[in-house]
Amino acid sequence: MDYKKIISTMTLEEKASLCSGRDFWHTKGIKSQKVPEIMVSDGPHGLRKQPASQDHLGNFESIKAVCFPAACATAASFDRALLNKMGKALGTECQAENISTILGPAVNIKRSPLCGRNFEYFSEDPLLATELSGALIKGVQSKNIGTSIKHFTANNQETRRLTVSADVDERAMYEIYLAAFEGAVKNAKPWTVMCSYNRINGLHVSENKTYLTDILRDEWGFDGVVMSDWGAVNDRVKGLTAGLDLEMPGSYGINDREIVEAVQGGSLSEKTLDKAVERILKWIDKYESKKQKDVKWDKEADHELAGRIEEESAVLLKNEGPILPLDKNDEIAIIGRFAKAPRYQGGGSSHINSSKVTSFMDAAKGKGHEIHYADGYDTDSDEIDRALIAKAVNAAKKSDVAVIFAGLPDLFESEGYDREHMRLPENQNVLISEVLKVQPNVVVVLHNGSAVEMPWEKDVKGIFEMYLGGQNVGTAEYNLLFGKANPSGRLPETFPVKLEDNPSYLNFPGFMDNVSYAEGVFVGYRYYDTKKTEVLFPFGHGLSYTTYKYANLKVSKRKIKAGDPLTVSVDVTNIGRMAGKEVVQVYVAAPQDGMPRPVHELRAFDKVALRAGETKTVTFELDSRAFAYWDKERHDWYVAAGDYTIEAGASSRDIKFVKKVNIEAASKPRFTITENTCFGDLMDIPELADSLKPLINSYFHIDKKEKGKAGDAINDKMAKELLRFSPLRGVISFGDSEYDHEKLAKVIKVMQEKLNH
Ligand code: BGC
């Protein structure tokens, strides 16, 4: 496609009209230019292709498709290769269904367990979110199908999602909320980015140049199309100027006309419009020019794959005894509606019309188990039904073990609104405690998209977190519970003991149209671990049916310069009898004497398969970002000098070995020196010592002949402490009258030059 030529012959009206959708799911074609229309579809964990009726809330029927586990589950796999495989399967489905671009993955940070859409999101940790979503993007795009990483950005709640302003400081923005997108955008190069509904610090993202152009395109090099979330456009002309290319689904021509008028009236340059048109044409051409014809997709094979992905994702949270795997000769009470009709996906725009569903009971059928089934609770309400509970207690009483399938019913979490609390429905908590009165061997299998409180955690022997495990969750449950598969999922989020422990608790979902991200960078384990708060289950936690031993943590150097990479390796051995997969996690603990930093942050991870008895050396390369924080002053990443600790472990609270590494800072801190700068901020910078000395001497009335000695009443250490928080202007009030404002300004100028040099 010769974009330049097409643009030069397009009318202004044609250009404007290309910048919005024809309908819910199609771009507009331009017959005279032979530009075809292309179709996009939700996303993110299966296809929601709607043939005729259209909506973005999942109300209308879509074609039959395979519902893979949602991101809450796949994130727990910690497995890039697995996400890549899932991406390839989604890509093939899109090829077969003539979908140019799948609307996902969704990588927003799980700031609060209450966000109604957490089930679609990956993690509270940006590295995990960006690495896994990047792997999925690469998989989809290897099939010449586009992705739309979403919702860019700071869309961390459903309450007032179209109008709320996320009031976030620049550092938290870069280190947490943008970082979830950054790696995937830079490395996996999604064809499109979907901007979010919300505002950031007052301005709608859909018209926010800082995010859509300065950061996304200029800092990260994104060269694809930015499309709006469905209905996210607030001011179309401002949006176009800020970098929003495509409005979806469109506004019946109203906003297109605004674009035309703005160009005619001179408030919008036609060049800006041309740029957006060019990007949209490139995207259409990318898909059309290599479009695969007559691709078939195998729903049965993808159903199998969905089950295998879930098997690698489910997290074994507790296994006392060990009670699991279950003994196939035992009589087993299977309690809970979710064993027959699992909750395996969330509500809203990601809702898939599943080709089929395999529940645990389906998977266990015909396998010769002695099972006593009872419904236990109703999923339509949280009302306690004593008759259902009595039947469940009866089943538990006559069995060797009771497995309770619990979780959040649809009503409790969905796109469009947030959860009201972090509890399971009351009828399920009561059921679990009643069963525990007659049966000591209780295993709970959970189906939910986000963390829940577990008041019965100490009393049950086993807990499986399945998350929302996709349409073949039952097969995964069967294989995991009976030991045909070894659990290897790890929590991609902390489970706090109670909602009130969460760092966003006082500021979620905010008041009216403002939500303050007052916790800053202290999100998830960055907060809990720094604060030493007791948690129910820590970030990265997950058990296995085998045991892993760590040894030989090595770092390539004990002393490096800021900017240098560091190689870290550790040996992991499977010392049990069953093959399994361990997730090795590397955290970096930065020095705590300067900028407030979390006690440690996940900087690398890998999932390794180990046969019984096998040892593997796992190696990681840490680049300078692993040590850096976002420095507002220099608007860049900054590595502070000092001692860093490299930690290797199996969760954020299970660190096996540590090694210290010293980093020499190549650059000096950057800030503007004024009369109000404190001496303490300058005293540790060797380059400034010569300029500071006369000021200090004057401050303490030190006789020059005494060569800088502070005299009897005050020693050097005391002088340093006294000066730490004294501003330079103190030399004028308390000094030996050597300095006035003018003279001080001269010294400040010299010091500033030395600092900037
Ligand atoms: C959602 C997006 C989705 C779009 C189209 C919006 O309401 O936020 O995630 O892709 O609808 O269905």
mmCIF file of N, CA, C and O and ligand atoms in Angstrom, residues 25 42 48 56 103 117 150-151 161 194 197 229-230 349 415, ligand 1:
data_model
loop_
_atom_site.group_PDB
_atom_site.id
_atom_site.type_symbol
_atom_site.label_atom_id
_atom_site.label_comp_id
_atom_site.label_asym_id
_atom_site.label_seq_id
_atom_site.Cartn_x
_atom_site.Cartn_y
_atom_site.Cartn_z
ATOM 1 N N TRP A 25 -17.188 -3.038 15.749
ATOM 2 C CA TRP A 25 -16.000 -3.891 15.609
ATOM 3 C C TRP A 25 -15.202 -3.675 14.329
ATOM 4 O O TRP A 25 -14.213 -4.356 14.099
ATOM 5 N N ASP A 42 -12.920 -8.568 21.005
ATOM 6 C CA ASP A 42 -12.412 -8.911 22.347
ATOM 7 C C ASP A 42 -12.016 -10.373 22.308
ATOM 8 O O ASP A 42 -12.593 -11.158 21.566
ATOM 9 N N ARG A 48 -14.390 -13.045 21.334
ATOM 10 C CA ARG A 48 -15.808 -12.690 21.498
ATOM 11 C C ARG A 48 -16.229 -12.000 20.203
ATOM 12 O O ARG A 48 -16.462 -10.804 20.157
ATOM 13 N N HIS A 56 -20.406 -3.753 24.168
ATOM 14 C CA HIS A 56 -19.088 -3.897 24.790
ATOM 15 C C HIS A 56 -19.204 -4.432 26.203
ATOM 16 O O HIS A 56 -18.250 -4.431 26.947
ATOM 17 N N LEU A 103 -8.421 -7.659 21.119
ATOM 18 C CA LEU A 103 -8.354 -6.535 22.060
ATOM 19 C C LEU A 103 -7.816 -6.974 23.429
ATOM 20 O O LEU A 103 -8.543 -7.188 24.372
ATOM 21 N N ARG A 117 -12.354 -5.781 37.830
ATOM 22 C CA ARG A 117 -11.764 -6.353 36.634
ATOM 23 C C ARG A 117 -10.416 -7.012 36.886
ATOM 24 O O ARG A 117 -9.702 -7.327 35.945
ATOM 25 N N LYS A 150 -3.932 -3.107 26.723
ATOM 26 C CA LYS A 150 -4.910 -2.169 27.309
ATOM 27 C C LYS A 150 -4.870 -2.248 28.819
ATOM 28 O O LYS A 150 -4.311 -3.196 29.361
ATOM 29 N N HIS A 151 -5.436 -1.383 29.561
ATOM 30 C CA HIS A 151 -6.043 -0.108 29.205
ATOM 31 C C HIS A 151 -5.055 0.923 29.675
ATOM 32 O O HIS A 151 -4.854 1.069 30.886
ATOM 33 N N ARG A 161 -15.309 4.644 36.094
ATOM 34 C CA ARG A 161 -14.115 4.423 35.272
ATOM 35 C C ARG A 161 -13.985 5.403 34.110
ATOM 36 O O ARG A 161 -12.895 5.609 33.595
ATOM 37 N N MET A 194 -4.577 0.371 23.437
ATOM 38 C CA MET A 194 -5.901 0.940 23.729
ATOM 39 C C MET A 194 -5.788 1.876 24.925
ATOM 40 O O MET A 194 -5.335 1.470 25.999
ATOM 41 N N TYR A 197 -10.170 4.665 29.880
ATOM 42 C CA TYR A 197 -11.294 5.582 30.047
ATOM 43 C C TYR A 197 -10.970 6.774 30.959
ATOM 44 O O TYR A 197 -11.451 7.880 30.760
ATOM 45 N N ASP A 229 -10.455 3.257 24.168
ATOM 46 C CA ASP A 229 -11.371 2.251 24.700
ATOM 47 C C ASP A 229 -12.761 2.665 24.212
ATOM 48 O O ASP A 229 -12.978 3.813 23.787
ATOM 49 N N TRP A 230 -13.686 1.734 24.267
ATOM 50 C CA TRP A 230 -14.992 1.954 23.634
ATOM 51 C C TRP A 230 -15.770 3.081 24.333
ATOM 52 O O TRP A 230 -16.308 2.912 25.417
ATOM 53 N N SER A 349 -16.911 -7.418 28.869
ATOM 54 C CA SER A 349 -16.489 -7.481 27.469
ATOM 55 C C SER A 349 -15.613 -8.688 27.161
ATOM 56 O O SER A 349 -15.390 -9.009 25.998
ATOM 57 N N GLU A 415 -16.635 -6.747 35.164
ATOM 58 C CA GLU A 415 -16.332 -5.447 34.577
ATOM 59 C C GLU A 415 -17.503 -4.509 34.879
ATOM 60 O O GLU A 415 -18.654 -4.956 34.980
HETATM 61 C C1 BGC B 1 -13.627 -2.476 27.656
HETATM 62 C C2 BGC B 1 -12.498 -2.970 26.749
HETATM 63 C C3 BGC B 1 -13.099 -3.721 25.594
HETATM 64 C C4 BGC B 1 -14.070 -2.833 24.869
HETATM 65 C C5 BGC B 1 -14.745 -3.493 23.680
HETATM 66 C C6 BGC B 1 -14.693 -1.728 26.910
HETATM 67 O O1 BGC B 1 -15.787 -1.499 27.730
HETATM 68 O O2 BGC B 1 -13.085 -1.658 28.668
HETATM 69 O O3 BGC B 1 -11.615 -3.786 27.472
HETATM 70 O O4 BGC B 1 -12.086 -4.192 24.748
HETATM 71 O O5 BGC B 1 -15.105 -2.435 25.766
HETATM 72 O O6 BGC B 1 -15.630 -4.457 24.083
#
